[in-house]
Short mmCIF file of C-alpha atoms in Angstrom, two decimals:
data_model
loop_
_atom_site.label_atom_id
_atom_site.label_comp_id
_atom_site.label_asym_id
_atom_site.label_seq_id
_atom_site.Cartn_x
_atom_site.Cartn_y
_atom_site.Cartn_z
CA UNK A 1 16.12 -19.11 -1.43
CA UNK A 2 19.50 -18.06 0.10
CA UNK A 3 20.68 -15.14 1.15
CA UNK A 4 22.94 -14.77 -1.87
CA UNK A 5 19.80 -14.04 -3.91
CA UNK A 6 20.44 -10.42 -3.94
CA UNK A 7 23.89 -11.10 -5.89
CA UNK A 8 21.90 -13.17 -8.33
CA UNK A 9 20.80 -11.70 -11.90
CA UNK A 10 17.38 -12.53 -12.74
CA UNK A 11 16.29 -13.14 -16.31
CA UNK A 12 13.18 -14.16 -18.36
CA UNK A 13 13.57 -17.83 -19.26
CA UNK A 14 13.88 -18.82 -23.07
CA UNK A 15 10.68 -18.47 -24.64
CA UNK A 16 9.02 -16.05 -22.31
CA UNK A 17 8.06 -12.53 -23.21
CA UNK A 18 6.92 -9.59 -20.86
CA UNK A 19 4.89 -7.01 -22.55
CA UNK A 20 1.96 -4.66 -22.05
CA UNK A 21 -1.42 -6.26 -23.65
CA UNK A 22 -3.41 -3.46 -24.21
CA UNK A 23 -6.74 -6.05 -24.71
CA UNK A 24 -6.21 -7.13 -21.31
CA UNK A 25 -5.43 -3.68 -19.69
CA UNK A 26 -2.41 -4.99 -17.83
CA UNK A 27 0.90 -6.66 -18.37
CA UNK A 28 1.45 -9.88 -19.25
CA UNK A 29 4.00 -12.66 -19.39
CA UNK A 30 3.67 -14.58 -22.87
CA UNK A 31 5.07 -18.18 -23.20
CA UNK A 32 4.44 -20.75 -25.79
CA UNK A 33 1.46 -22.46 -24.15
CA UNK A 34 -0.20 -19.37 -23.05
CA UNK A 35 -0.51 -16.10 -21.13
CA UNK A 36 -0.10 -14.84 -17.75
CA UNK A 37 -2.02 -11.74 -16.43
CA UNK A 38 0.17 -9.87 -14.05
CA UNK A 39 -1.13 -7.56 -11.16
CA UNK A 40 0.45 -3.83 -11.09
CA UNK A 41 3.24 -4.94 -8.82
CA UNK A 42 4.39 -8.21 -10.56
CA UNK A 43 4.34 -6.10 -13.84
CA UNK A 44 6.42 -3.25 -12.06
CA UNK A 45 8.99 -5.98 -10.76
CA UNK A 46 9.06 -7.89 -14.10
CA UNK A 47 9.72 -4.59 -15.95
CA UNK A 48 12.84 -4.34 -14.23
CA UNK A 49 14.37 -7.62 -15.04
CA UNK A 50 16.88 -7.11 -18.05
CA UNK A 51 19.12 -10.06 -17.60
CA UNK A 52 21.90 -7.51 -16.33
CA UNK A 53 21.05 -6.18 -13.09
CA UNK A 54 21.13 -8.03 -10.04
CA UNK A 55 18.20 -8.66 -7.44
CA UNK A 56 19.95 -6.08 -5.14
CA UNK A 57 19.88 -3.34 -7.87
CA UNK A 58 16.37 -3.86 -9.03
CA UNK A 59 15.17 -3.76 -5.29
CA UNK A 60 17.26 -0.42 -4.88
CA UNK A 61 15.54 0.95 -7.82
CA UNK A 62 11.76 -0.18 -6.75
CA UNK A 63 12.59 1.13 -3.27
CA UNK A 64 13.61 4.47 -4.75
CA UNK A 65 10.07 4.49 -7.14
CA UNK A 66 7.84 3.33 -4.26
CA UNK A 67 9.59 4.92 -1.00
CA UNK A 68 5.91 4.55 0.81
CA UNK A 69 5.54 0.57 0.30
CA UNK A 70 6.64 -0.52 3.46
CA UNK A 71 8.56 -4.10 3.21
CA UNK A 72 9.00 -3.58 -0.42
CA UNK A 73 12.21 -5.43 -0.59
CA UNK A 74 10.66 -8.59 1.13
CA UNK A 75 7.86 -8.48 -1.32
CA UNK A 76 10.15 -8.45 -4.25
CA UNK A 77 12.33 -11.22 -3.13
CA UNK A 78 8.97 -13.38 -2.60
CA UNK A 79 7.54 -12.57 -5.96
CA UNK A 80 10.98 -13.38 -7.26
CA UNK A 81 11.00 -16.92 -5.48
CA UNK A 82 7.60 -17.64 -6.81
CA UNK A 83 8.48 -16.63 -10.51
CA UNK A 84 11.59 -18.60 -9.90
CA UNK A 85 9.79 -21.71 -8.83
CA UNK A 86 7.19 -21.26 -11.58
CA UNK A 87 9.92 -21.22 -14.13
CA UNK A 88 9.12 -17.86 -15.40
CA UNK A 89 12.73 -16.50 -14.77
CA UNK A 90 16.27 -17.91 -14.05
CA UNK A 91 18.73 -16.73 -11.65
CA UNK A 92 22.28 -16.62 -12.68
#
């Protein structure tokens, strides 16, 4: 992804729903063909995606919430790149 990714606004793709799944004990991403179980980091990032705020704003918010995580911005960008490649999210 290019440097202007931070200006993009991520949103879940149509047909995908993010939620806490008590039976699984984790956040999941539901889609018509199935379900993706998410680890804590992925859940924290996807919880910030609202289709309104930019990637930069999401990075800022998570950096404040998790100040002791070195390289959090690179981790968030890497996750969003994977999520985009797997068609979980759109970047507008």
